[in-house]
Short mmCIF file of C-alpha atoms in Angstrom, two decimals:
data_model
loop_
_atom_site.label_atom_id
_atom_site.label_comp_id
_atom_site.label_asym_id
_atom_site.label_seq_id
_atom_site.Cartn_x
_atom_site.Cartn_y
_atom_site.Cartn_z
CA UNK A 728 -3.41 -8.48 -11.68
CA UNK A 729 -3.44 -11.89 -13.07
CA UNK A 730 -6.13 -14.36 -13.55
CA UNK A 731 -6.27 -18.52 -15.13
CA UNK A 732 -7.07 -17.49 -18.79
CA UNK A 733 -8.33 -21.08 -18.86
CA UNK A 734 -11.28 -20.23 -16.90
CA UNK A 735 -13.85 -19.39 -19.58
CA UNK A 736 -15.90 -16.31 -18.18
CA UNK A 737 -18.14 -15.53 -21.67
CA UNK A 738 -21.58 -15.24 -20.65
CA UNK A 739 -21.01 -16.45 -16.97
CA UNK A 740 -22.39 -14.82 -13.67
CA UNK A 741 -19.15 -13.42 -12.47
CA UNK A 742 -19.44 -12.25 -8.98
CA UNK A 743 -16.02 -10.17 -7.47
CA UNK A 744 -15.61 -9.90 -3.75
CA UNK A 745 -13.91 -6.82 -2.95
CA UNK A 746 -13.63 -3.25 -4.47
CA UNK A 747 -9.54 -2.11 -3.39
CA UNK A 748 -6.81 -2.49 -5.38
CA UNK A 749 -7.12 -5.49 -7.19
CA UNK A 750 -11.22 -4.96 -8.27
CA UNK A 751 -10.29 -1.90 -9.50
CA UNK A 752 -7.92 -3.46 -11.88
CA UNK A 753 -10.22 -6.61 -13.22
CA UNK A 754 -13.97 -5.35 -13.09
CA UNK A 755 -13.27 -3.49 -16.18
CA UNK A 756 -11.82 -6.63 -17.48
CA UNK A 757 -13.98 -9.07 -16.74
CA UNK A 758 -17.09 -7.15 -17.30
CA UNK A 759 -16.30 -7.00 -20.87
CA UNK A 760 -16.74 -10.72 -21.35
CA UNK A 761 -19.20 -12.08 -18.31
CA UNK A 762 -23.06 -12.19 -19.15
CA UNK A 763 -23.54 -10.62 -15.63
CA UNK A 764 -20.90 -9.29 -13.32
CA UNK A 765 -21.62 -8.54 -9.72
CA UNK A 766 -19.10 -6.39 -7.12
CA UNK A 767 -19.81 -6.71 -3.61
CA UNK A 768 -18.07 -3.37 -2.40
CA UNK A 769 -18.12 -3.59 1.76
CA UNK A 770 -16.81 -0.30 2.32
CA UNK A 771 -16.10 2.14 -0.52
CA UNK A 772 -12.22 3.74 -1.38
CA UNK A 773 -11.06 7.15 -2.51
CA UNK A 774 -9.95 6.26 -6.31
CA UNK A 775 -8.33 9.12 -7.77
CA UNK A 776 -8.11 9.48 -11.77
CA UNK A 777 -5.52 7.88 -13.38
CA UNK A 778 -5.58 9.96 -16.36
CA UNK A 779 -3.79 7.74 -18.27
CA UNK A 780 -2.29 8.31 -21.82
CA UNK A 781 -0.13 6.12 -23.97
CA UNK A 782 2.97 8.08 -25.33
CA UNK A 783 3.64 8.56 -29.06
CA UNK A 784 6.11 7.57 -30.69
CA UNK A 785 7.48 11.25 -31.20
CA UNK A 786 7.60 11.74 -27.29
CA UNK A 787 9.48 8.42 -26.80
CA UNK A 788 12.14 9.43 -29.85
CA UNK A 789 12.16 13.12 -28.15
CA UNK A 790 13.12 11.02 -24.90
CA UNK A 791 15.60 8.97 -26.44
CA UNK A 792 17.60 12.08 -27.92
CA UNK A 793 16.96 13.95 -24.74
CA UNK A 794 17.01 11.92 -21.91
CA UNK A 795 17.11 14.35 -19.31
CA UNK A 796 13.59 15.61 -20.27
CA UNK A 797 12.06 12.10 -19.30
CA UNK A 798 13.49 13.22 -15.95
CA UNK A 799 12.31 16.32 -15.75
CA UNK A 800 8.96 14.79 -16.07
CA UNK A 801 9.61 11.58 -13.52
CA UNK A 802 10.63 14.79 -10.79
CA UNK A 803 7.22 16.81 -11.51
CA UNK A 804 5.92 12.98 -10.68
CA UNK A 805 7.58 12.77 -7.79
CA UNK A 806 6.55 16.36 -6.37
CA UNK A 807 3.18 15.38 -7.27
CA UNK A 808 3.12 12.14 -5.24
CA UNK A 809 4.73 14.33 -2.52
CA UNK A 810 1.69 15.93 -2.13
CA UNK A 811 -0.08 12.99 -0.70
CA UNK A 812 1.95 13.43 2.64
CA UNK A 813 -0.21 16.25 2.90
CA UNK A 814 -3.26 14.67 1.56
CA UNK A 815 -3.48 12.09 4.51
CA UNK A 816 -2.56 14.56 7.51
CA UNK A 817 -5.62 15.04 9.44
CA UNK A 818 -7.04 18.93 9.11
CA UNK A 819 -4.49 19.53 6.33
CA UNK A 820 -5.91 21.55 3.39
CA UNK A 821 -4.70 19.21 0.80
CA UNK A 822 -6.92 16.21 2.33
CA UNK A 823 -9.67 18.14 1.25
CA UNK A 824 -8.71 19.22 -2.15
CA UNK A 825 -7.69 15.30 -2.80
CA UNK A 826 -11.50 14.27 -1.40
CA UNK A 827 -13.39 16.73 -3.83
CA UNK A 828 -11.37 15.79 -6.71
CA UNK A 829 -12.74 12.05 -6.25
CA UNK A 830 -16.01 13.23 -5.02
CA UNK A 831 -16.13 15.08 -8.61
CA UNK A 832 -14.61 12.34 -10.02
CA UNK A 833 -17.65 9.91 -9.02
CA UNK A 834 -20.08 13.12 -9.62
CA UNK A 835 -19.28 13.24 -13.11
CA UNK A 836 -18.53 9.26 -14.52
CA UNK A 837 -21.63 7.63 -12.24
CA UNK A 838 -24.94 8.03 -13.73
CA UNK A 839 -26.84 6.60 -11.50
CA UNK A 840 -27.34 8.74 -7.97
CA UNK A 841 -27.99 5.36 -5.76
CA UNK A 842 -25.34 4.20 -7.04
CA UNK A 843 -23.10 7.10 -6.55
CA UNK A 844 -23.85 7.41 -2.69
CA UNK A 845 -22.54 4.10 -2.37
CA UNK A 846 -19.41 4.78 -3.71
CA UNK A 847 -18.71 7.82 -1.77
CA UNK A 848 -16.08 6.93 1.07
CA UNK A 849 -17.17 7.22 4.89
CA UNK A 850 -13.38 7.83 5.88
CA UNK A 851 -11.06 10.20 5.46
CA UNK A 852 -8.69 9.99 2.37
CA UNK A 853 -6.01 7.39 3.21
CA UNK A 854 -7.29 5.31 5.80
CA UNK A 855 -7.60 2.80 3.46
CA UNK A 856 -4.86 2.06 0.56
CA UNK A 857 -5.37 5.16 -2.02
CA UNK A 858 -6.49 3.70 -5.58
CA UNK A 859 -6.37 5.46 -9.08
CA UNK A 860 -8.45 3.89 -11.91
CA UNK A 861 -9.86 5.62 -15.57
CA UNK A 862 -12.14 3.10 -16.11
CA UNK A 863 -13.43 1.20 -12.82
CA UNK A 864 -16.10 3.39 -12.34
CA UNK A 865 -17.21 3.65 -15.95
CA UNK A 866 -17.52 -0.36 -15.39
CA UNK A 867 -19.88 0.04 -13.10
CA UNK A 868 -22.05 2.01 -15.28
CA UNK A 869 -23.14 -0.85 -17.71
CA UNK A 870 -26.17 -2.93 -18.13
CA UNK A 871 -24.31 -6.21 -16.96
CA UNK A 872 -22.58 -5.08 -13.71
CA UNK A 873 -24.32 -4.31 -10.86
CA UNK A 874 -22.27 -3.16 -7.31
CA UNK A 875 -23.98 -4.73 -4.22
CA UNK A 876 -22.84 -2.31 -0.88
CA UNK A 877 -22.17 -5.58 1.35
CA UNK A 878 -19.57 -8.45 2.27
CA UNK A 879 -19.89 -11.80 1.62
CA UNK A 880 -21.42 -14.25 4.35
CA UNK A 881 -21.74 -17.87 2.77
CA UNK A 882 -20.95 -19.49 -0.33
CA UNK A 883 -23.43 -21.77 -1.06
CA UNK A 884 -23.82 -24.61 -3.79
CA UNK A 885 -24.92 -22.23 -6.60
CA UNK A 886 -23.84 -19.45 -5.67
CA UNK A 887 -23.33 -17.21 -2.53
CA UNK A 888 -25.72 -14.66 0.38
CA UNK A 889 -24.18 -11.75 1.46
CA UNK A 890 -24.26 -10.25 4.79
CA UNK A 891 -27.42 -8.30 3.94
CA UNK A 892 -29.22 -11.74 3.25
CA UNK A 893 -29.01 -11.59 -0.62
CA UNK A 894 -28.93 -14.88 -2.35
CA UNK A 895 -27.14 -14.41 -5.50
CA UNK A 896 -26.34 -16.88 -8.00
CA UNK A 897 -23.30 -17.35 -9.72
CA UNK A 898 -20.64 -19.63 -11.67
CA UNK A 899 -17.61 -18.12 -10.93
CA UNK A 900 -16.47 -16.28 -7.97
CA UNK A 901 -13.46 -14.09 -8.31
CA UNK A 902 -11.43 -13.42 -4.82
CA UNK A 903 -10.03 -9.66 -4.69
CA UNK A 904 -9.81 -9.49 -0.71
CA UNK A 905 -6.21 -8.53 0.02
CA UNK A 906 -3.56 -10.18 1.00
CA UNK A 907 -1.11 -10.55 4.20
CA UNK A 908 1.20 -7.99 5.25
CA UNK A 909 4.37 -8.37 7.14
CA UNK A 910 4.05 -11.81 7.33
CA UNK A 911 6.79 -13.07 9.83
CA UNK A 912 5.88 -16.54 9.96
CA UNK A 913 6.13 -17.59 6.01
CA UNK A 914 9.83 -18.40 6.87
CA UNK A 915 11.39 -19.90 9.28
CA UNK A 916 13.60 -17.54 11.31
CA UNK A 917 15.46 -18.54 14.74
CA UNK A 918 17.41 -15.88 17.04
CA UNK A 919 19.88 -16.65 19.32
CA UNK A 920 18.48 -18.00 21.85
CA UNK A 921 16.27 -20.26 20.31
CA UNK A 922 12.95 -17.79 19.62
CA UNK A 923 10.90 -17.62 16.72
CA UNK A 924 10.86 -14.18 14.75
CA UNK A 925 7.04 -15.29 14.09
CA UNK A 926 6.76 -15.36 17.88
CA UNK A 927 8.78 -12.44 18.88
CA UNK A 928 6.45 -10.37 16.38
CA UNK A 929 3.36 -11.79 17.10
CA UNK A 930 0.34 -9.58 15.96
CA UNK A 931 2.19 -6.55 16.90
CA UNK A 932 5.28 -6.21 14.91
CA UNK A 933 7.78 -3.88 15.67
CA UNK A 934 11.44 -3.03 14.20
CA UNK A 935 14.18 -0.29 15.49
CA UNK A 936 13.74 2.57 12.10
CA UNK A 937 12.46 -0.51 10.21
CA UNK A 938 15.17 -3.00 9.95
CA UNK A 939 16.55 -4.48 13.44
CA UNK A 940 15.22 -6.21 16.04
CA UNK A 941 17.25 -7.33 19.72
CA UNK A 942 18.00 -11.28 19.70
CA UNK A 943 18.58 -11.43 15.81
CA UNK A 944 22.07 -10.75 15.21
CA UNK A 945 23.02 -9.99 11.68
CA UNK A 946 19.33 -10.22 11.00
CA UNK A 947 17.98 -7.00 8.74
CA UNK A 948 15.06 -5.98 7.20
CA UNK A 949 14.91 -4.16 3.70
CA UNK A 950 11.03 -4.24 4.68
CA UNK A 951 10.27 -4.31 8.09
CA UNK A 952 7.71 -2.24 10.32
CA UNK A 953 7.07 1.24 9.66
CA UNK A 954 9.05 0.67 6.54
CA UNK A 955 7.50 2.37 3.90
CA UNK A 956 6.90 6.00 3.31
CA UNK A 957 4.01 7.09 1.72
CA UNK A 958 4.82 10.11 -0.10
CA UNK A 959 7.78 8.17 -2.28
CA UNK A 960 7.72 4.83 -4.12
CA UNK A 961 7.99 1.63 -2.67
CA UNK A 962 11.37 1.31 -4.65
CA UNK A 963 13.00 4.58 -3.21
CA UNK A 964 12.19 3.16 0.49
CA UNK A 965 13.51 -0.02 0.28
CA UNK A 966 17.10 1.61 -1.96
CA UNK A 967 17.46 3.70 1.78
CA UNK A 968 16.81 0.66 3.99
CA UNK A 969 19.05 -1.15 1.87
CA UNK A 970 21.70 1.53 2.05
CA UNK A 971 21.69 1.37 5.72
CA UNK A 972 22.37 -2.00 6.01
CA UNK A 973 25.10 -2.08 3.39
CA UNK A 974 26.85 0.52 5.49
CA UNK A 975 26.52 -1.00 8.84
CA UNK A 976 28.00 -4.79 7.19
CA UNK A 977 30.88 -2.56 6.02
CA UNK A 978 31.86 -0.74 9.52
CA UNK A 979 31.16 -4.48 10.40
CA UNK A 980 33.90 -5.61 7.98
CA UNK A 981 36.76 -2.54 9.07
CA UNK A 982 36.06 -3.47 12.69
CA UNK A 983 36.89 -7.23 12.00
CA UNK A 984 33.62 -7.89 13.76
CA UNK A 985 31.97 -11.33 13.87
CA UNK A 986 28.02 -9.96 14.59
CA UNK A 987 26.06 -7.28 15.89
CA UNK A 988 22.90 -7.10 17.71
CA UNK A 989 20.45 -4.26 18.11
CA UNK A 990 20.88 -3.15 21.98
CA UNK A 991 17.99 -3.70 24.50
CA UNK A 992 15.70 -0.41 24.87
CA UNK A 993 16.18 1.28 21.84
CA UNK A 994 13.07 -0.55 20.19
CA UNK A 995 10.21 0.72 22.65
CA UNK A 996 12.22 3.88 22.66
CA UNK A 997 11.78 4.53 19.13
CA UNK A 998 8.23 3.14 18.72
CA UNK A 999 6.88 5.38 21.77
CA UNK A 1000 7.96 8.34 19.57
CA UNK A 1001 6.06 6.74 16.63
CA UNK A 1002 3.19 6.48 18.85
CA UNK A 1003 3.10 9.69 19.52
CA UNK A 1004 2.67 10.91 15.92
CA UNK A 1005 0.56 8.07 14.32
CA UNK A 1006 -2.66 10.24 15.37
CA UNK A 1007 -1.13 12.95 12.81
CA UNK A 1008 -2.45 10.95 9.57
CA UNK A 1009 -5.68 9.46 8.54
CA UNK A 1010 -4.45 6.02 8.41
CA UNK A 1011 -3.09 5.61 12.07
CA UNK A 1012 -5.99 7.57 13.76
CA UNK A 1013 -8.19 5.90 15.95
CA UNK A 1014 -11.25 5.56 14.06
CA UNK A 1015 -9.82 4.20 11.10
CA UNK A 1016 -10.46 0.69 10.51
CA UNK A 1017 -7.85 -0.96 7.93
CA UNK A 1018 -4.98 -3.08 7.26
CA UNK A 1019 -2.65 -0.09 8.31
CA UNK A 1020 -3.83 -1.07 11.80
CA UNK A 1021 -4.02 -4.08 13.93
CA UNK A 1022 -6.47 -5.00 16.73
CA UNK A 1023 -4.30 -3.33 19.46
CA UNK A 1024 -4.37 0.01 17.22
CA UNK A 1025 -1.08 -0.38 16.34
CA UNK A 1026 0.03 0.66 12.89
CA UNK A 1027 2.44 -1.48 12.33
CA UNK A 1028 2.63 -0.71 8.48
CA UNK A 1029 4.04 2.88 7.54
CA UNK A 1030 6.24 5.05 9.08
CA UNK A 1031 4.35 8.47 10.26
CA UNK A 1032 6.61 10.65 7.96
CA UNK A 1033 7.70 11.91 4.89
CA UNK A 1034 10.44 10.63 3.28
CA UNK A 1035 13.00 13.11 4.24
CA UNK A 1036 12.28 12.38 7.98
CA UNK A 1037 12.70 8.64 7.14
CA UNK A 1038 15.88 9.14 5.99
CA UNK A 1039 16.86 11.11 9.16
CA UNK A 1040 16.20 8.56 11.09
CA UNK A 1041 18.03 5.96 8.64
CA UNK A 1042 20.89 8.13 8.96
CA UNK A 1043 21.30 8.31 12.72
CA UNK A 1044 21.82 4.89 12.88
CA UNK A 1045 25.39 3.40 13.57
CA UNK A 1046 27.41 0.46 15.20
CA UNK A 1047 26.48 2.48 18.67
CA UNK A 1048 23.00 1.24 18.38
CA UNK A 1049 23.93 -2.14 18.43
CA UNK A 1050 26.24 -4.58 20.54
CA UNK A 1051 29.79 -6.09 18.83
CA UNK A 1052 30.38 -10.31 18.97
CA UNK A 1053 34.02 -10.63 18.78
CA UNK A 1054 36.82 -10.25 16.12
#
């Protein structure tokens, strides 16, 4: 996370709106240098400890002389982040093993016990975007931060009230709120006949496995809806989307074939069986309230799998899914 370095934030009342991704990555920061540094947390996240630890120069000239045991280690990585397919299923053991280790985690680095209960989550581990931070919650700990459990309602002249009616004064406000998500209308995409891909996805986007959509020919998405696994990186997704599509331009190329467009049906057919396994994980379930879902209750966001099942699906897909424009 990146901030203007010109902004001079020694001895200023700092306040940070938000406590997600972003916070977690400049409170520690910023309340280093600020006189006074207030969070306003509205609901509280599961942040797991990074446990970080900067290699030595011995392990990175072991690494260099033995490469494969740098990827011995980035596969024990990988089967640990498999884990958190588990982690998010709803009545999985491993949900619950993933809570108490950030429950400890708070138990542990908070001293004080008001300020602990805040921080403990009301949802279920992966509603919201899973975190992992050393040193956020150490932040909060000092004499010059304090955590306020509420949003923001006004800014005001000199400063801002929150939506529990504190007035707070401050000099510079610091936005971590989040940011868009498949955001369709940021460029400007025209099918066919003449629609908008803004319009055609609306609030409620929706791709065939991801990447296709009827009335775009030749249109694909490395990122589309339900594109992202959660048990893998972001990276490893978007190589397999990518794959796909390279594959279907060349049977494209060895059928001499001008375009291809994703046949009528198959979308609703393959988001009904979506649907029906959404209500598997913490963040499609119906009483989860974050970005992973929209107003209807559509998660439009991740795909309700593990990785190997996305691939399936990436697999099955072929030239029959779609309809041929001339040689």
């Amino acid at each position: 996370t990146r901030w203007n370095h010109d902004v001079d934030l020694n001895g200023k009342r700092v306040l940070i709106v938000g406590s997600a991704a972003s916070a977690v990555q400049v409170v520690p920061e910023v309340a280093k240098i600020a006189g006074h540094l207030t969070v306003l947390q509205r609901t509280a996240n599961w942040i797991m400890p990074r446990n970080w630890k900067q290699y030595t120069d011995r392990q990175r000239s072991r690494w260099h002389r033995f490469p494969f045991l740098i990827s011995l280690i980035r596969k024990g990585q990988g089967a640990l982040m498999g884990q958190v397919e588990y982690a998010v299923t709803l009545g999985h053991k491993r949900m619950a093993q993933f809570e108490n280790m950030v429950k400890k985690f708070i138990d542990r680095t908070i001293d004080d016990p008001v300020l602990r209960e805040a921080l403990f989550p009301d949802s279920h581990y992966g509603c919201k975007r899973g975190l992992v931070s050393d040193d956020f919650y150490p932040a909060l700990n000092r004499d010059n931060v304090d955590l306020i459990h509420a949003g923001l309602k006004e800014v005001t002249p000199g400063g801002v009230v929150t939506t529990d009616g504190q007035a707070l004064e401050v000099d510079v406000i610091i936005y971590c709120t989040g940011y868009r998500i498949l955001d369709f209308d940021r460029i400007d995409v025209v099918g066919e006949h003449g629609q908008q891909l803004a319009e055609f996805m609306g609030d409620d986007p929706r791709a065939y496995k991801s990447i296709s959509v009827s009335g775009f020919p030749n249109y694909f998405f490395a990122v589309g809806p339900n594109g992202l696994v959660l048990n893998v990186s972001y990276f490893k997704t978007v190589e397999k989307s990518l794959a796909t599509i390279v594959r279907l331009l060349s049977q494209m190329r060895d059928r001499d074939l001008q375009a291809i467009d994703l046949k009528p049906g198959l979308l609703e057919g393959y988001n009904d069986w979506m649907a029906d396994r959404f209500g598997r994980f913490s963040w499609g379930a119906s009483d989860c309230n974050s970005y992973y879902r929209n107003a209807s209750g559509h998660a439009p966001f991740l795909f309700p799998g593990n990785f190997k099942e996305f691939c399936a699906a990436q697999d099955e897909i072929n030239l029959d899914d779609y309809e041929a424009r001339g040689a």
